[in-house]
Coordinates of N, CA and C in Angstrom, one line a residue:
X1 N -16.1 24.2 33.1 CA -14.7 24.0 33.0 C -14.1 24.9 32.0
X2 N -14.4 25.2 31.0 CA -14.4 25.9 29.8 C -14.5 27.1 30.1
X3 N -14.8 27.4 30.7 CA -15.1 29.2 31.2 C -14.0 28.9 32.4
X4 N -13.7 28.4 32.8 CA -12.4 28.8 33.9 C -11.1 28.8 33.3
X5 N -11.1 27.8 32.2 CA -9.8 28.0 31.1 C -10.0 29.5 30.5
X6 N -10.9 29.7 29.9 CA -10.5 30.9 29.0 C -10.9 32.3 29.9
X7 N -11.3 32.1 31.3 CA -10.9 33.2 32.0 C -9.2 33.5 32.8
X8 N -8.6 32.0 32.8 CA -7.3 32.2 32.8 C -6.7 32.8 31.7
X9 N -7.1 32.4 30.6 CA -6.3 32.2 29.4 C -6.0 33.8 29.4
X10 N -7.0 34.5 29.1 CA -7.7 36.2 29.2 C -7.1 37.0 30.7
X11 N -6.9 36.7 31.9 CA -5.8 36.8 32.4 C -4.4 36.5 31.8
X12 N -3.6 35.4 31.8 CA -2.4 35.4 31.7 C -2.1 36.0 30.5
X13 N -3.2 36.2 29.0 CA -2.6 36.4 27.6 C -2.0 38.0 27.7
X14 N -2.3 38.8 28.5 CA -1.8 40.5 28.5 C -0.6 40.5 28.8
X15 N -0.5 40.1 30.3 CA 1.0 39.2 31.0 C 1.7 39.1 30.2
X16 N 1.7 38.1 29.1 CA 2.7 36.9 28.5 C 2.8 37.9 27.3
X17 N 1.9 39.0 26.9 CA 2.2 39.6 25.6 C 3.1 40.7 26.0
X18 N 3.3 41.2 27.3 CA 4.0 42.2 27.8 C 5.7 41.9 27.8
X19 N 5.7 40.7 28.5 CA 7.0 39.9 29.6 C 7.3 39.1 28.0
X20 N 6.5 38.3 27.2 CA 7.9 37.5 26.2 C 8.8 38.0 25.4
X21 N 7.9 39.2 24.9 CA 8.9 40.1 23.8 C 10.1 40.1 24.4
X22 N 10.6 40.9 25.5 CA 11.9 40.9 26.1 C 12.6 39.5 26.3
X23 N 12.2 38.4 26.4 CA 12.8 37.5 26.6 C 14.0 37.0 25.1
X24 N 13.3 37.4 24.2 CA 14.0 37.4 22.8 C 15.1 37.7 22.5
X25 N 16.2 37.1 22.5 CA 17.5 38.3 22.0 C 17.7 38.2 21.1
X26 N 17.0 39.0 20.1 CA 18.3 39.1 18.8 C 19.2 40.1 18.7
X27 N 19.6 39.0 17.8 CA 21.2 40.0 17.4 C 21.2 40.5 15.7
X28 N 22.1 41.1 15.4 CA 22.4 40.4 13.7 C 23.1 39.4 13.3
X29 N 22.9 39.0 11.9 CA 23.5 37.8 11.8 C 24.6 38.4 10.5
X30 N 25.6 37.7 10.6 CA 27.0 38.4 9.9 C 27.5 36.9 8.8
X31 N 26.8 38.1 7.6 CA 26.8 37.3 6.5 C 28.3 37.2 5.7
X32 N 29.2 37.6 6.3 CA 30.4 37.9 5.9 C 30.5 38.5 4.3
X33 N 29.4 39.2 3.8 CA 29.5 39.6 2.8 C 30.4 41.2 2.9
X34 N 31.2 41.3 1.9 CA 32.3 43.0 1.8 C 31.4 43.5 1.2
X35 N 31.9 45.0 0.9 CA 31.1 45.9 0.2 C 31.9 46.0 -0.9
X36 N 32.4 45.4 -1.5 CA 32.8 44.9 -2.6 C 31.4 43.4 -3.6
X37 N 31.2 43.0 -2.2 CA 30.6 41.9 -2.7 C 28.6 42.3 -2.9
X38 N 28.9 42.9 -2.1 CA 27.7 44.0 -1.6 C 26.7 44.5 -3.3
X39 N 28.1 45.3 -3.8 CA 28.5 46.3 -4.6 C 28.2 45.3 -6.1
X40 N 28.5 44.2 -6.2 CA 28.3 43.6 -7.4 C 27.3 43.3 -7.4
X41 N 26.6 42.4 -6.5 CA 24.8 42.2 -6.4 C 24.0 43.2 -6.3
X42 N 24.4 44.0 -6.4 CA 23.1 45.1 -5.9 C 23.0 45.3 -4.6
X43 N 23.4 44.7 -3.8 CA 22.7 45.2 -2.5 C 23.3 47.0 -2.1
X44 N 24.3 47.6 -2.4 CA 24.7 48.5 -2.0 C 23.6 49.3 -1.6
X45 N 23.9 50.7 -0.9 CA 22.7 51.2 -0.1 C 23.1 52.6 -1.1
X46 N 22.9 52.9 -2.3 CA 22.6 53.4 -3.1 C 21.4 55.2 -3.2
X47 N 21.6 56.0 -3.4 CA 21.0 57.3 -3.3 C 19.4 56.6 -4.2
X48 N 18.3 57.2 -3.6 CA 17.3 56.7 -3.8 C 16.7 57.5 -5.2
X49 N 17.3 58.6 -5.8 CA 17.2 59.1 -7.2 C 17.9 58.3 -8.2
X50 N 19.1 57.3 -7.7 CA 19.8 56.5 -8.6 C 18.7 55.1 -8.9
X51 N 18.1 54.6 -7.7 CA 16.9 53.8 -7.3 C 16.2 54.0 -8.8
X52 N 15.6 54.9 -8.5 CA 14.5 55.3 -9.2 C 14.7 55.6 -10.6
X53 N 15.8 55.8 -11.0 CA 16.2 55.9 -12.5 C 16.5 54.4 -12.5
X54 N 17.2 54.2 -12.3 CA 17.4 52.3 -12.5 C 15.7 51.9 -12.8
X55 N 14.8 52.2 -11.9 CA 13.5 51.5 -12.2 C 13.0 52.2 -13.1
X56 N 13.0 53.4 -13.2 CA 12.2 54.2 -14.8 C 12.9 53.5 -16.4
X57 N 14.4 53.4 -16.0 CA 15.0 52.8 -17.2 C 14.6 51.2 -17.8
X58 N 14.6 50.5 -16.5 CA 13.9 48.9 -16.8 C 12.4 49.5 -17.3
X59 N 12.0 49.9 -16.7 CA 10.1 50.3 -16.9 C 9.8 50.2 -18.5
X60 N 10.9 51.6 -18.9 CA 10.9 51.9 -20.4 C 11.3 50.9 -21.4
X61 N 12.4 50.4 -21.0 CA 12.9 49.6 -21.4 C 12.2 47.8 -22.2
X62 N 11.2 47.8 -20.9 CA 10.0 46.6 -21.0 C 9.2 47.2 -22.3
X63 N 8.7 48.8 -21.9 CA 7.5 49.4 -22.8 C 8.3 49.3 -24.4
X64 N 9.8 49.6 -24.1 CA 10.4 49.8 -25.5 C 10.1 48.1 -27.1
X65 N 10.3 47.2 -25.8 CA 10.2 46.0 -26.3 C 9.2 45.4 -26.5
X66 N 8.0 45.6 -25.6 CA 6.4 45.6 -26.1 C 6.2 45.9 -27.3
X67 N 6.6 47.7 -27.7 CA 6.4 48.5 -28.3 C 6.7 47.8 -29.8
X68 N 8.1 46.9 -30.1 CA 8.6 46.5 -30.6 C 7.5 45.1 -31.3
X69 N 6.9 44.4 -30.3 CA 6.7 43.2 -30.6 C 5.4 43.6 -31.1
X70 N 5.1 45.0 -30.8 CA 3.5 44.9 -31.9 C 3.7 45.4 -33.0
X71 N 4.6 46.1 -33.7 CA 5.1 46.1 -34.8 C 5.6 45.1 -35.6
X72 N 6.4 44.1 -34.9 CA 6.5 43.0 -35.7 C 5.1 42.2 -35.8
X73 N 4.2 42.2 -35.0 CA 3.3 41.3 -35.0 C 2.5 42.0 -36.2
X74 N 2.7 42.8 -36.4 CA 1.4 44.2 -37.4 C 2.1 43.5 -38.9
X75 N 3.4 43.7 -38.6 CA 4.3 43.3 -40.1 C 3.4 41.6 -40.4
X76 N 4.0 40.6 -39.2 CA 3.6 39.6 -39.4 C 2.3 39.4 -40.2
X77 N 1.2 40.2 -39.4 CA -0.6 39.8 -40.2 C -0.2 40.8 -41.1
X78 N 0.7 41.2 -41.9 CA 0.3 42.0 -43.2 C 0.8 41.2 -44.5
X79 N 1.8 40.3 -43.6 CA 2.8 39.4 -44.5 C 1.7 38.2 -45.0
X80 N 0.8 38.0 -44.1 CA -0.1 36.3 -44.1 C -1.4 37.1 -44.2
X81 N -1.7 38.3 -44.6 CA -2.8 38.7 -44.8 C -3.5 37.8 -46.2
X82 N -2.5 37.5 -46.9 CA -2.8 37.0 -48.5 C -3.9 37.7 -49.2
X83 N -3.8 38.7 -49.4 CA -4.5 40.0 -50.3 C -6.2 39.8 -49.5
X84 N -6.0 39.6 -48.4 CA -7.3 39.8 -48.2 C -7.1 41.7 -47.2
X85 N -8.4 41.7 -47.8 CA -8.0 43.8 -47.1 C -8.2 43.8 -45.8
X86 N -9.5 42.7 -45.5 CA -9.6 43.3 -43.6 C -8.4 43.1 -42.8
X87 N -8.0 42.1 -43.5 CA -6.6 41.6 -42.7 C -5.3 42.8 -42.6
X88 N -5.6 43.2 -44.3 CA -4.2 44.5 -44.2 C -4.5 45.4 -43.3
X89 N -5.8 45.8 -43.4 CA -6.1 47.0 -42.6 C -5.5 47.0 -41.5
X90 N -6.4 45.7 -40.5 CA -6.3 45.7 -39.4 C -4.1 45.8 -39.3
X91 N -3.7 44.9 -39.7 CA -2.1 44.8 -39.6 C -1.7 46.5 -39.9
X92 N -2.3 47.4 -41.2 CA -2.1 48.6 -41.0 C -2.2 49.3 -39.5
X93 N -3.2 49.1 -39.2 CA -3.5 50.0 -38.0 C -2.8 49.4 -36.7
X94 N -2.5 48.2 -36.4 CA -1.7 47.7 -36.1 C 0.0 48.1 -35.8
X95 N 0.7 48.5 -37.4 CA 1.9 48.4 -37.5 C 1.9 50.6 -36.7
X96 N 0.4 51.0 -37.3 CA 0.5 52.6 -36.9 C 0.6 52.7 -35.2
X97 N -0.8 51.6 -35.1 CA -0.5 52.0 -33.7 C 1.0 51.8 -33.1
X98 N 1.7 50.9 -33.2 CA 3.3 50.6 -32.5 C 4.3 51.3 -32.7
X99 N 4.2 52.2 -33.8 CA 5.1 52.9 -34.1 C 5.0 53.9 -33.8
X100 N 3.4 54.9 -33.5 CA 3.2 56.0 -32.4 C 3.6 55.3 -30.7
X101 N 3.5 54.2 -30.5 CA 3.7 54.3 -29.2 C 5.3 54.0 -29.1
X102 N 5.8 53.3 -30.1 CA 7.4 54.0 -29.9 C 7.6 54.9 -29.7
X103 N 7.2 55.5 -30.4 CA 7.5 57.0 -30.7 C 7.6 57.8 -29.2
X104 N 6.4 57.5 -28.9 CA 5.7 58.2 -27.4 C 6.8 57.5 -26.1
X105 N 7.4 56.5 -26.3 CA 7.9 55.7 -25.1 C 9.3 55.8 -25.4
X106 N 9.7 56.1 -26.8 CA 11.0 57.1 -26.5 C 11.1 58.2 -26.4
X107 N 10.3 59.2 -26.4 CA 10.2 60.5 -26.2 C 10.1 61.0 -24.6
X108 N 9.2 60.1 -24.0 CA 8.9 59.6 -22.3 C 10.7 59.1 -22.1
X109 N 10.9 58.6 -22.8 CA 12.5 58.0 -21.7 C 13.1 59.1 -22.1
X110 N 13.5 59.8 -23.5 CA 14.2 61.7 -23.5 C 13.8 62.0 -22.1
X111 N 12.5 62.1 -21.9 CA 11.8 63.4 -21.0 C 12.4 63.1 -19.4
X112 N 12.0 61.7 -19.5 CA 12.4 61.1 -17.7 C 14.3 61.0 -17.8
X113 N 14.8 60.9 -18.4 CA 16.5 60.6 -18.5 C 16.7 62.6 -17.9
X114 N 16.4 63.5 -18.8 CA 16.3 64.7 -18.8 C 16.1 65.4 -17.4
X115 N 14.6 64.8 -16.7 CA 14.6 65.3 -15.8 C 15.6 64.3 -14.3
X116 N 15.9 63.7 -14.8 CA 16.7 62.9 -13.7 C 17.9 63.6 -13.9
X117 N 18.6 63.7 -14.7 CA 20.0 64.6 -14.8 C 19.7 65.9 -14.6
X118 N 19.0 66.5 -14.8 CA 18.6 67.7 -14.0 C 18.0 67.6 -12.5
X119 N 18.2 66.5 -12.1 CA 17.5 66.6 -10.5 C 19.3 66.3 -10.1
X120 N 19.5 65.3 -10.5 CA 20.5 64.5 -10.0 C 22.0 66.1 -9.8
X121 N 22.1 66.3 -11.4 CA 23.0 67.3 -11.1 C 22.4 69.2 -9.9
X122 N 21.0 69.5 -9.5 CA 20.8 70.6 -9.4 C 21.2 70.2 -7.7
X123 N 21.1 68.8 -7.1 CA 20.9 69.0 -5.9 C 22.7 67.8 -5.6
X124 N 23.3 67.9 -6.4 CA 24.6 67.5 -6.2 C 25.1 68.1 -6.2
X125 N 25.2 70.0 -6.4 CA 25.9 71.3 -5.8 C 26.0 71.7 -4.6

């Protein structure tokens, strides 16, 4: 009984995968949104170099504020160190490391801002 179903089934499934798609009509659906409205949320359909600076700038932006929170954390253990030295050290090396990587993650947003206005303006002529 079981083998006559699923030799139907294996017939009619090619059929029905051919013939239903078409039966489908979609349409779009009309969100009555302007491009004014578009335009404030973000959705605008936007040059894909503008894209991508928007996302390099948040990117940095995140690293800038990481960058930030290990420095204060480095200050923090240097502050509650209470003259013990492993503590300073570590909070030294701590406060060095954060301030080279600022350094590095604003030098990276110079370098990425730089080459984006030089892409942006060489191929807008």
């Amino acid at each position: 009984m079981t083998e006559k179903i699923l030799r139907w089934f294996y017939r009619i499934l090619p059929f029905a995968a051919i013939t239903l798609p078409g039966v489908v009509h979609a349409g779009t659906i009309n969100l009555g949104l302007t491009p004014e409205v578009t335009e404030a949320i973000g959705l605008s359909s936007t040059d894909v170099r503008v894209t991508v600076a928007r996302i390099i700038n948040v990117f940095m932006g995140i690293l800038g504020i990481i960058a930030v929170v290990i420095v204060l954390y480095g200050g923090f253990l240097w502050m509650t160190a209470a003259g013990n030295e492993e503590k300073v050290e570590k909070a030294k090396k701590m406060l060095v490391a954060g301030v080279i990587g600022l350094a590095i993650i604003l030098s990276a947003y110079a370098i990425a801002q730089f080459v984006i206005n030089s892409l942006v303006s060489a191929t807008a002529q």
